[in-house]
Amino acid sequence: MPQKTVLVTGCSAGGLGEAMAKVYHEKGFRVFAAVRNTAKVGYLSEIKGIEIVKLDVTSVESIRECATTIGKNTGGSLDILVNNAGLSTVFPLLDTSIEEAKKVFDTNVWALVAMAQAFAPLLIKSKGTICNVSSVSSEMVFAWQGVYSSSRSATTRISETLRLEMEPLGVRVVTVILGGVQTIRNDATKIPGLELPADSYYQKILGIIDRHHKVLVHPNKANIDVAAKNVVNDVLSTSGFFIRRGAASTLSWFCNTFLPYGLFTSMINKESGLGQVGFSKDNA
């Protein structure tokens, strides 16, 4: 039987992509681990059977080149595509740079479409699977996370639409609703302090927003290796279209299903600092 193949995006050192690539390798897959900056590759480069590929998911040209390269190395097929690369941000919407917000959407939303377009022939040939990693933030309305949470809502909707449109072609599309997972990117000790514009309406609560910036979604995050193993096992062993892993992922579903919208939103924004803002710009 031919060796199964998988491409995992966002495989920089210390991230979930790196951990998932390792799990797929342990399960006998030929792994293509994609990174935008090859200087940020960690231990994956030392594992025989894992091939590092350079990929910028915000560049259609880079995506097409990657698809061509992988196609040449696999005989024109790919069994699993894991769209894990993502970009997060915590910042008040009134202070957000539109250009920076567009970068988040380019990475978290449009990259999924571009990847599906480029890799469709390879996936259709193998009757393969696309695994799109979204977030519990897609289901919650957090102050200070408007750009990120809305991008993840779009991630989920794009993924679900791809599921409908690619199912007749024999391709399965799975959406991962990921809760808190401890990665280098959300290690509070390594995240620089948040700075707001001097005239921001929210200067008074900068410390509170910065704390949200460093804790992001849930303070008690799941172990990265455990989360990676669970997600990979779910993709390989179940036929479902939704996977929930990581801290608060199941809790999010429960609260969204059984609690009134206003109550749930109020609960998760209890420590947002909004009540301290006041109505005047100088917060007098």
PDB file of C-alpha atoms in Angstrom:
ATOM      1  CA  MET A   1       0.000   0.000   0.000  1.00  0.00           C
ATOM      2  CA  PRO A   2       1.385   3.460  -0.929  1.00  0.00           C
ATOM      3  CA  GLN A   3       2.483   5.643   1.957  1.00  0.00           C
ATOM      4  CA  LYS A   4      -0.147   8.209   2.949  1.00  0.00           C
ATOM      5  CA  THR A   5       0.787  11.868   2.566  1.00  0.00           C
ATOM      6  CA  VAL A   6      -0.088  14.964   4.572  1.00  0.00           C
ATOM      7  CA  LEU A   7       0.706  18.661   4.279  1.00  0.00           C
ATOM      8  CA  VAL A   8       0.511  20.675   7.503  1.00  0.00           C
ATOM      9  CA  THR A   9       0.763  24.468   7.337  1.00  0.00           C
ATOM     10  CA  GLY A  10       2.024  26.688  10.140  1.00  0.00           C
ATOM     11  CA  CYS A  11       4.763  24.336  11.366  1.00  0.00           C
ATOM     12  CA  SER A  12       7.048  26.865  13.055  1.00  0.00           C
ATOM     13  CA  ALA A  13       8.782  25.738  16.245  1.00  0.00           C
ATOM     14  CA  GLY A  14       6.572  25.508  19.315  1.00  0.00           C
ATOM     15  CA  GLY A  15       3.246  25.588  17.507  1.00  0.00           C
ATOM     16  CA  LEU A  16       0.378  23.165  17.056  1.00  0.00           C
ATOM     17  CA  GLY A  17       1.341  22.545  13.425  1.00  0.00           C
ATOM     18  CA  GLU A  18       4.747  21.276  14.474  1.00  0.00           C
ATOM     19  CA  ALA A  19       3.164  18.956  17.042  1.00  0.00           C
ATOM     20  CA  MET A  20       0.592  17.611  14.563  1.00  0.00           C
ATOM     21  CA  ALA A  21       3.270  17.008  11.917  1.00  0.00           C
ATOM     22  CA  LYS A  22       5.169  14.885  14.417  1.00  0.00           C
ATOM     23  CA  VAL A  23       2.053  12.846  15.246  1.00  0.00           C
ATOM     24  CA  TYR A  24       1.301  12.199  11.576  1.00  0.00           C
ATOM     25  CA  HIS A  25       4.904  11.073  11.088  1.00  0.00           C
ATOM     26  CA  GLU A  26       4.598   8.674  14.022  1.00  0.00           C
ATOM     27  CA  LYS A  27       1.526   7.219  12.337  1.00  0.00           C
ATOM     28  CA  GLY A  28       3.493   6.417   9.202  1.00  0.00           C
ATOM     29  CA  PHE A  29       2.597   9.372   6.999  1.00  0.00           C
ATOM     30  CA  ARG A  30       4.965  11.079   4.632  1.00  0.00           C
ATOM     31  CA  VAL A  31       4.819  14.571   6.085  1.00  0.00           C
ATOM     32  CA  PHE A  32       5.271  17.888   4.325  1.00  0.00           C
ATOM     33  CA  ALA A  33       5.681  20.536   7.027  1.00  0.00           C
ATOM     34  CA  ALA A  34       5.093  24.037   5.669  1.00  0.00           C
ATOM     35  CA  VAL A  35       6.553  27.212   7.142  1.00  0.00           C
ATOM     36  CA  ARG A  36       6.739  30.765   5.864  1.00  0.00           C
ATOM     37  CA  ASN A  37      10.189  31.328   7.360  1.00  0.00           C
ATOM     38  CA  THR A  38      12.481  28.287   7.274  1.00  0.00           C
ATOM     39  CA  ALA A  39      14.642  29.894   9.975  1.00  0.00           C
ATOM     40  CA  LYS A  40      11.792  29.228  12.420  1.00  0.00           C
ATOM     41  CA  VAL A  41      11.740  25.461  11.883  1.00  0.00           C
ATOM     42  CA  GLY A  42      12.396  23.496  15.062  1.00  0.00           C
ATOM     43  CA  TYR A  43      13.038  19.802  15.619  1.00  0.00           C
ATOM     44  CA  LEU A  44      11.026  18.731  12.569  1.00  0.00           C
ATOM     45  CA  SER A  45      14.025  19.372  10.312  1.00  0.00           C
ATOM     46  CA  GLU A  46      15.913  16.633  12.154  1.00  0.00           C
ATOM     47  CA  ILE A  47      13.267  13.932  11.682  1.00  0.00           C
ATOM     48  CA  LYS A  48      13.742  11.620   8.733  1.00  0.00           C
ATOM     49  CA  GLY A  49      10.518  11.339   6.784  1.00  0.00           C
ATOM     50  CA  ILE A  50       9.423  14.912   7.404  1.00  0.00           C
ATOM     51  CA  GLU A  51      10.082  17.284   4.515  1.00  0.00           C
ATOM     52  CA  ILE A  52      10.168  21.017   5.158  1.00  0.00           C
ATOM     53  CA  VAL A  53       8.523  23.158   2.479  1.00  0.00           C
ATOM     54  CA  LYS A  54       8.436  26.932   2.285  1.00  0.00           C
ATOM     55  CA  LEU A  55       4.942  28.360   2.016  1.00  0.00           C
ATOM     56  CA  ASP A  56       3.372  31.765   2.498  1.00  0.00           C
ATOM     57  CA  VAL A  57      -0.353  31.065   2.755  1.00  0.00           C
ATOM     58  CA  THR A  58      -1.167  34.703   1.965  1.00  0.00           C
ATOM     59  CA  SER A  59       0.527  34.443  -1.441  1.00  0.00           C
ATOM     60  CA  VAL A  60      -1.376  32.712  -4.245  1.00  0.00           C
ATOM     61  CA  GLU A  61       1.885  32.309  -6.156  1.00  0.00           C
ATOM     62  CA  SER A  62       3.590  30.644  -3.179  1.00  0.00           C
ATOM     63  CA  ILE A  63       0.615  28.320  -2.703  1.00  0.00           C
ATOM     64  CA  ARG A  64       0.613  27.293  -6.354  1.00  0.00           C
ATOM     65  CA  GLU A  65       4.355  26.628  -6.287  1.00  0.00           C
ATOM     66  CA  CYS A  66       3.917  24.488  -3.170  1.00  0.00           C
ATOM     67  CA  ALA A  67       1.100  22.493  -4.779  1.00  0.00           C
ATOM     68  CA  THR A  68       3.229  21.898  -7.870  1.00  0.00           C
ATOM     69  CA  THR A  69       6.202  20.766  -5.771  1.00  0.00           C
ATOM     70  CA  ILE A  70       4.154  18.373  -3.675  1.00  0.00           C
ATOM     71  CA  GLY A  71       2.346  17.028  -6.722  1.00  0.00           C
ATOM     72  CA  LYS A  72       5.662  16.200  -8.363  1.00  0.00           C
ATOM     73  CA  ASN A  73       6.814  14.379  -5.220  1.00  0.00           C
ATOM     74  CA  THR A  74       3.632  12.367  -4.660  1.00  0.00           C
ATOM     75  CA  GLY A  75       2.545  11.427  -8.143  1.00  0.00           C
ATOM     76  CA  GLY A  76      -0.090  14.135  -8.172  1.00  0.00           C
ATOM     77  CA  SER A  77      -2.012  13.294  -5.005  1.00  0.00           C
ATOM     78  CA  LEU A  78      -2.338  14.363  -1.376  1.00  0.00           C
ATOM     79  CA  ASP A  79      -4.253  12.451   1.280  1.00  0.00           C
ATOM     80  CA  ILE A  80      -4.630  15.134   3.964  1.00  0.00           C
ATOM     81  CA  LEU A  81      -4.278  18.910   3.900  1.00  0.00           C
ATOM     82  CA  VAL A  82      -4.150  20.558   7.331  1.00  0.00           C
ATOM     83  CA  ASN A  83      -4.762  24.312   7.175  1.00  0.00           C
ATOM     84  CA  ASN A  84      -3.303  25.215  10.541  1.00  0.00           C
ATOM     85  CA  ALA A  85      -1.459  28.475   9.817  1.00  0.00           C
ATOM     86  CA  GLY A  86      -3.153  31.331  11.607  1.00  0.00           C
ATOM     87  CA  LEU A  87      -2.714  34.861  12.868  1.00  0.00           C
ATOM     88  CA  SER A  88      -4.172  36.251  16.085  1.00  0.00           C
ATOM     89  CA  THR A  89      -4.608  39.744  17.445  1.00  0.00           C
ATOM     90  CA  VAL A  90      -6.062  41.404  20.530  1.00  0.00           C
ATOM     91  CA  PHE A  91      -6.775  45.111  20.068  1.00  0.00           C
ATOM     92  CA  PRO A  92      -9.759  47.462  20.383  1.00  0.00           C
ATOM     93  CA  LEU A  93     -11.553  47.833  17.059  1.00  0.00           C
ATOM     94  CA  LEU A  94     -11.492  51.639  17.331  1.00  0.00           C
ATOM     95  CA  ASP A  95      -7.681  51.523  17.454  1.00  0.00           C
ATOM     96  CA  THR A  96      -7.127  48.733  14.947  1.00  0.00           C
ATOM     97  CA  SER A  97      -5.095  49.277  11.798  1.00  0.00           C
ATOM     98  CA  ILE A  98      -7.243  48.227   8.847  1.00  0.00           C
ATOM     99  CA  GLU A  99      -4.142  46.995   7.030  1.00  0.00           C
ATOM    100  CA  GLU A 100      -3.200  44.772   9.975  1.00  0.00           C
ATOM    101  CA  ALA A 101      -6.776  43.509  10.188  1.00  0.00           C
ATOM    102  CA  LYS A 102      -6.665  42.583   6.508  1.00  0.00           C
ATOM    103  CA  LYS A 103      -3.518  40.534   7.153  1.00  0.00           C
ATOM    104  CA  VAL A 104      -5.413  38.522   9.773  1.00  0.00           C
ATOM    105  CA  PHE A 105      -8.232  37.815   7.323  1.00  0.00           C
ATOM    106  CA  ASP A 106      -5.778  36.991   4.537  1.00  0.00           C
ATOM    107  CA  THR A 107      -4.198  34.336   6.767  1.00  0.00           C
ATOM    108  CA  ASN A 108      -7.248  32.986   8.581  1.00  0.00           C
ATOM    109  CA  VAL A 109      -9.842  33.169   5.808  1.00  0.00           C
ATOM    110  CA  TRP A 110      -8.706  33.701   2.231  1.00  0.00           C
ATOM    111  CA  ALA A 111      -5.765  31.335   2.626  1.00  0.00           C
ATOM    112  CA  LEU A 112      -8.238  28.476   3.108  1.00  0.00           C
ATOM    113  CA  VAL A 113      -9.888  29.259  -0.207  1.00  0.00           C
ATOM    114  CA  ALA A 114      -6.588  29.646  -2.048  1.00  0.00           C
ATOM    115  CA  MET A 115      -5.240  26.401  -0.566  1.00  0.00           C
ATOM    116  CA  ALA A 116      -8.401  24.500  -1.503  1.00  0.00           C
ATOM    117  CA  GLN A 117      -8.238  25.828  -5.051  1.00  0.00           C
ATOM    118  CA  ALA A 118      -4.580  24.915  -5.532  1.00  0.00           C
ATOM    119  CA  PHE A 119      -4.671  21.492  -3.885  1.00  0.00           C
ATOM    120  CA  ALA A 120      -8.098  20.353  -5.098  1.00  0.00           C
ATOM    121  CA  PRO A 121      -6.705  18.213  -7.964  1.00  0.00           C
ATOM    122  CA  LEU A 122      -4.343  16.383  -5.580  1.00  0.00           C
ATOM    123  CA  LEU A 123      -7.053  15.833  -2.970  1.00  0.00           C
ATOM    124  CA  ILE A 124      -9.694  14.744  -5.474  1.00  0.00           C
ATOM    125  CA  LYS A 125      -7.305  12.191  -6.933  1.00  0.00           C
ATOM    126  CA  SER A 126      -6.743  10.598  -3.515  1.00  0.00           C
ATOM    127  CA  LYS A 127     -10.303  11.124  -2.221  1.00  0.00           C
ATOM    128  CA  GLY A 128      -8.570  12.992   0.556  1.00  0.00           C
ATOM    129  CA  THR A 129      -9.363  15.172   3.550  1.00  0.00           C
ATOM    130  CA  ILE A 130      -8.996  18.860   4.346  1.00  0.00           C
ATOM    131  CA  CYS A 131      -8.677  19.741   8.027  1.00  0.00           C
ATOM    132  CA  ASN A 132      -9.279  23.436   8.727  1.00  0.00           C
ATOM    133  CA  VAL A 133      -8.283  24.676  12.177  1.00  0.00           C
ATOM    134  CA  SER A 134     -10.665  27.317  13.554  1.00  0.00           C
ATOM    135  CA  SER A 135     -11.180  28.488  17.139  1.00  0.00           C
ATOM    136  CA  VAL A 136     -13.707  28.734  19.948  1.00  0.00           C
ATOM    137  CA  SER A 137     -13.351  32.478  19.430  1.00  0.00           C
ATOM    138  CA  SER A 138     -15.478  31.989  16.326  1.00  0.00           C
ATOM    139  CA  GLU A 139     -18.404  31.218  18.634  1.00  0.00           C
ATOM    140  CA  MET A 140     -17.869  33.961  21.204  1.00  0.00           C
ATOM    141  CA  VAL A 141     -18.101  37.741  21.253  1.00  0.00           C
ATOM    142  CA  PHE A 142     -15.056  38.958  23.161  1.00  0.00           C
ATOM    143  CA  ALA A 143     -14.210  42.602  23.651  1.00  0.00           C
ATOM    144  CA  TRP A 144     -10.772  43.386  22.182  1.00  0.00           C
ATOM    145  CA  GLN A 145     -10.867  40.371  19.860  1.00  0.00           C
ATOM    146  CA  GLY A 146     -13.196  41.679  17.170  1.00  0.00           C
ATOM    147  CA  VAL A 147     -10.779  41.162  14.291  1.00  0.00           C
ATOM    148  CA  TYR A 148      -9.585  37.734  15.383  1.00  0.00           C
ATOM    149  CA  SER A 149     -12.943  36.293  16.425  1.00  0.00           C
ATOM    150  CA  SER A 150     -14.689  37.543  13.280  1.00  0.00           C
ATOM    151  CA  SER A 151     -11.920  36.065  11.130  1.00  0.00           C
ATOM    152  CA  ARG A 152     -12.386  32.739  12.884  1.00  0.00           C
ATOM    153  CA  SER A 153     -16.147  32.901  12.382  1.00  0.00           C
ATOM    154  CA  ALA A 154     -15.357  33.294   8.698  1.00  0.00           C
ATOM    155  CA  THR A 155     -12.877  30.399   8.926  1.00  0.00           C
ATOM    156  CA  THR A 156     -15.651  28.148  10.175  1.00  0.00           C
ATOM    157  CA  ARG A 157     -18.160  29.286   7.553  1.00  0.00           C
ATOM    158  CA  ILE A 158     -15.657  28.952   4.706  1.00  0.00           C
ATOM    159  CA  SER A 159     -14.711  25.496   5.962  1.00  0.00           C
ATOM    160  CA  GLU A 160     -18.323  24.384   6.186  1.00  0.00           C
ATOM    161  CA  THR A 161     -19.069  25.705   2.704  1.00  0.00           C
ATOM    162  CA  LEU A 162     -16.043  23.864   1.342  1.00  0.00           C
ATOM    163  CA  ARG A 163     -17.407  20.735   3.008  1.00  0.00           C
ATOM    164  CA  LEU A 164     -20.648  21.051   1.070  1.00  0.00           C
ATOM    165  CA  GLU A 165     -19.013  21.920  -2.227  1.00  0.00           C
ATOM    166  CA  MET A 166     -16.216  19.343  -2.124  1.00  0.00           C
ATOM    167  CA  GLU A 167     -18.201  16.390  -0.802  1.00  0.00           C
ATOM    168  CA  PRO A 168     -19.556  15.542  -4.298  1.00  0.00           C
ATOM    169  CA  LEU A 169     -15.929  15.469  -5.474  1.00  0.00           C
ATOM    170  CA  GLY A 170     -15.038  12.845  -2.894  1.00  0.00           C
ATOM    171  CA  VAL A 171     -13.140  15.186  -0.579  1.00  0.00           C
ATOM    172  CA  ARG A 172     -13.984  15.291   3.130  1.00  0.00           C
ATOM    173  CA  VAL A 173     -13.625  18.636   4.900  1.00  0.00           C
ATOM    174  CA  VAL A 174     -13.299  18.748   8.686  1.00  0.00           C
ATOM    175  CA  THR A 175     -13.457  21.838  10.892  1.00  0.00           C
ATOM    176  CA  VAL A 176     -11.524  21.882  14.164  1.00  0.00           C
ATOM    177  CA  ILE A 177     -12.983  24.167  16.830  1.00  0.00           C
ATOM    178  CA  LEU A 178      -9.848  24.620  18.889  1.00  0.00           C
ATOM    179  CA  GLY A 179      -9.935  25.840  22.458  1.00  0.00           C
ATOM    180  CA  GLY A 180      -6.959  27.021  24.474  1.00  0.00           C
ATOM    181  CA  VAL A 181      -3.724  25.182  23.682  1.00  0.00           C
ATOM    182  CA  GLN A 182      -0.380  26.138  25.190  1.00  0.00           C
ATOM    183  CA  THR A 183       2.037  27.169  22.445  1.00  0.00           C
ATOM    184  CA  ILE A 184       5.095  29.399  22.270  1.00  0.00           C
ATOM    185  CA  ARG A 185       2.970  32.028  20.549  1.00  0.00           C
ATOM    186  CA  ASN A 186       0.673  32.418  23.567  1.00  0.00           C
ATOM    187  CA  ASP A 187       3.338  32.056  26.260  1.00  0.00           C
ATOM    188  CA  ALA A 188       2.655  35.188  28.326  1.00  0.00           C
ATOM    189  CA  THR A 189       6.305  35.463  29.389  1.00  0.00           C
ATOM    190  CA  LYS A 190       7.361  35.870  25.754  1.00  0.00           C
ATOM    191  CA  ILE A 191       4.657  38.261  24.565  1.00  0.00           C
ATOM    192  CA  PRO A 192       5.641  41.955  24.564  1.00  0.00           C
ATOM    193  CA  GLY A 193       3.390  44.406  26.349  1.00  0.00           C
ATOM    194  CA  LEU A 194       0.485  45.878  24.409  1.00  0.00           C
ATOM    195  CA  GLU A 195       0.629  49.552  23.432  1.00  0.00           C
ATOM    196  CA  LEU A 196      -2.391  51.659  22.522  1.00  0.00           C
ATOM    197  CA  PRO A 197      -2.384  54.996  20.684  1.00  0.00           C
ATOM    198  CA  ALA A 198      -1.895  57.917  23.056  1.00  0.00           C
ATOM    199  CA  ASP A 199      -5.395  59.213  22.306  1.00  0.00           C
ATOM    200  CA  SER A 200      -7.124  55.839  22.650  1.00  0.00           C
ATOM    201  CA  TYR A 201     -10.459  55.836  24.437  1.00  0.00           C
ATOM    202  CA  TYR A 202      -9.209  52.761  26.290  1.00  0.00           C
ATOM    203  CA  GLN A 203      -5.907  54.003  27.746  1.00  0.00           C
ATOM    204  CA  LYS A 204      -7.412  53.825  31.220  1.00  0.00           C
ATOM    205  CA  ILE A 205      -7.734  50.040  30.989  1.00  0.00           C
ATOM    206  CA  LEU A 206      -4.585  49.308  28.990  1.00  0.00           C
ATOM    207  CA  GLY A 207      -3.402  46.902  31.689  1.00  0.00           C
ATOM    208  CA  ILE A 208      -6.622  44.887  31.480  1.00  0.00           C
ATOM    209  CA  ILE A 209      -6.511  44.686  27.682  1.00  0.00           C
ATOM    210  CA  ASP A 210      -2.852  43.677  27.851  1.00  0.00           C
ATOM    211  CA  ARG A 211      -3.776  40.856  30.212  1.00  0.00           C
ATOM    212  CA  HIS A 212      -6.343  39.611  27.687  1.00  0.00           C
ATOM    213  CA  HIS A 213      -3.670  39.943  25.011  1.00  0.00           C
ATOM    214  CA  LYS A 214      -1.383  37.618  26.951  1.00  0.00           C
ATOM    215  CA  VAL A 215      -3.973  35.094  28.151  1.00  0.00           C
ATOM    216  CA  LEU A 216      -6.065  34.916  24.912  1.00  0.00           C
ATOM    217  CA  VAL A 217      -9.353  33.017  25.273  1.00  0.00           C
ATOM    218  CA  HIS A 218      -8.622  30.740  28.217  1.00  0.00           C
ATOM    219  CA  PRO A 219      -5.973  30.812  30.989  1.00  0.00           C
ATOM    220  CA  ASN A 220      -5.891  27.032  31.535  1.00  0.00           C
ATOM    221  CA  LYS A 221      -4.682  25.844  28.158  1.00  0.00           C
ATOM    222  CA  ALA A 222      -4.385  22.229  27.055  1.00  0.00           C
ATOM    223  CA  ASN A 223      -0.997  20.577  26.597  1.00  0.00           C
ATOM    224  CA  ILE A 224       0.092  21.036  22.993  1.00  0.00           C
ATOM    225  CA  ASP A 225       1.208  17.430  22.439  1.00  0.00           C
ATOM    226  CA  VAL A 226      -2.016  16.039  23.872  1.00  0.00           C
ATOM    227  CA  ALA A 227      -4.117  18.406  21.768  1.00  0.00           C
ATOM    228  CA  ALA A 228      -2.180  17.528  18.608  1.00  0.00           C
ATOM    229  CA  LYS A 229      -2.559  13.807  19.193  1.00  0.00           C
ATOM    230  CA  ASN A 230      -6.281  14.167  19.887  1.00  0.00           C
ATOM    231  CA  VAL A 231      -6.921  16.225  16.750  1.00  0.00           C
ATOM    232  CA  VAL A 232      -4.970  13.851  14.502  1.00  0.00           C
ATOM    233  CA  ASN A 233      -6.661  10.798  16.004  1.00  0.00           C
ATOM    234  CA  ASP A 234     -10.066  12.413  15.524  1.00  0.00           C
ATOM    235  CA  VAL A 235      -9.348  13.206  11.878  1.00  0.00           C
ATOM    236  CA  LEU A 236      -8.169   9.666  11.186  1.00  0.00           C
ATOM    237  CA  SER A 237     -10.657   7.686  13.252  1.00  0.00           C
ATOM    238  CA  THR A 238     -13.982   9.487  12.902  1.00  0.00           C
ATOM    239  CA  SER A 239     -16.213  10.394   9.993  1.00  0.00           C
ATOM    240  CA  GLY A 240     -17.586  13.555  11.577  1.00  0.00           C
ATOM    241  CA  PHE A 241     -17.197  17.063  10.233  1.00  0.00           C
ATOM    242  CA  PHE A 242     -16.571  18.917  13.508  1.00  0.00           C
ATOM    243  CA  ILE A 243     -13.815  18.274  16.041  1.00  0.00           C
ATOM    244  CA  ARG A 244     -13.624  20.031  19.401  1.00  0.00           C
ATOM    245  CA  ARG A 245     -10.339  19.968  21.289  1.00  0.00           C
ATOM    246  CA  GLY A 246      -8.500  22.269  23.678  1.00  0.00           C
ATOM    247  CA  ALA A 247      -9.597  24.132  26.788  1.00  0.00           C
ATOM    248  CA  ALA A 248     -13.185  25.465  26.759  1.00  0.00           C
ATOM    249  CA  SER A 249     -14.052  23.979  23.355  1.00  0.00           C
ATOM    250  CA  THR A 250     -16.877  21.807  24.699  1.00  0.00           C
ATOM    251  CA  LEU A 251     -17.894  24.479  27.208  1.00  0.00           C
ATOM    252  CA  SER A 252     -18.285  26.924  24.335  1.00  0.00           C
ATOM    253  CA  TRP A 253     -20.709  24.578  22.574  1.00  0.00           C
ATOM    254  CA  PHE A 254     -22.702  24.034  25.776  1.00  0.00           C
ATOM    255  CA  CYS A 255     -23.011  27.734  26.589  1.00  0.00           C
ATOM    256  CA  ASN A 256     -23.913  28.684  23.022  1.00  0.00           C
ATOM    257  CA  THR A 257     -26.530  25.946  22.924  1.00  0.00           C
ATOM    258  CA  PHE A 258     -28.193  26.280  26.304  1.00  0.00           C
ATOM    259  CA  LEU A 259     -27.565  29.808  27.625  1.00  0.00           C
ATOM    260  CA  PRO A 260     -29.255  33.015  26.455  1.00  0.00           C
ATOM    261  CA  TYR A 261     -26.962  34.910  24.088  1.00  0.00           C
ATOM    262  CA  GLY A 262     -26.843  38.034  26.233  1.00  0.00           C
ATOM    263  CA  LEU A 263     -26.054  36.097  29.402  1.00  0.00           C
ATOM    264  CA  PHE A 264     -23.223  34.139  27.789  1.00  0.00           C
ATOM    265  CA  THR A 265     -21.707  37.266  26.240  1.00  0.00           C
ATOM    266  CA  SER A 266     -21.923  39.090  29.562  1.00  0.00           C
ATOM    267  CA  MET A 267     -20.269  36.176  31.380  1.00  0.00           C
ATOM    268  CA  ILE A 268     -17.239  35.929  29.109  1.00  0.00           C
ATOM    269  CA  ASN A 269     -16.718  39.711  29.124  1.00  0.00           C
ATOM    270  CA  LYS A 270     -16.998  40.071  32.893  1.00  0.00           C
ATOM    271  CA  GLU A 271     -13.296  40.927  33.248  1.00  0.00           C
ATOM    272  CA  SER A 272     -12.984  42.949  30.044  1.00  0.00           C
ATOM    273  CA  GLY A 273     -12.741  46.277  31.854  1.00  0.00           C
ATOM    274  CA  LEU A 274     -15.530  47.788  29.757  1.00  0.00           C
ATOM    275  CA  GLY A 275     -17.318  49.065  32.837  1.00  0.00           C
ATOM    276  CA  GLN A 276     -14.326  51.258  33.693  1.00  0.00           C
ATOM    277  CA  VAL A 277     -14.152  53.073  30.374  1.00  0.00           C
ATOM    278  CA  GLY A 278     -16.787  55.760  30.955  1.00  0.00           C
ATOM    279  CA  PHE A 279     -18.197  58.018  28.266  1.00  0.00           C
ATOM    280  CA  SER A 280     -15.678  60.807  27.789  1.00  0.00           C
ATOM    281  CA  LYS A 281     -12.579  60.452  25.682  1.00  0.00           C
ATOM    282  CA  ASP A 282     -10.271  61.617  28.454  1.00  0.00           C
ATOM    283  CA  ASN A 283     -12.008  59.206  30.875  1.00  0.00           C
ATOM    284  CA  ALA A 284     -12.345  62.036  33.371  1.00  0.00           C
TER     285      ALA A 284
END
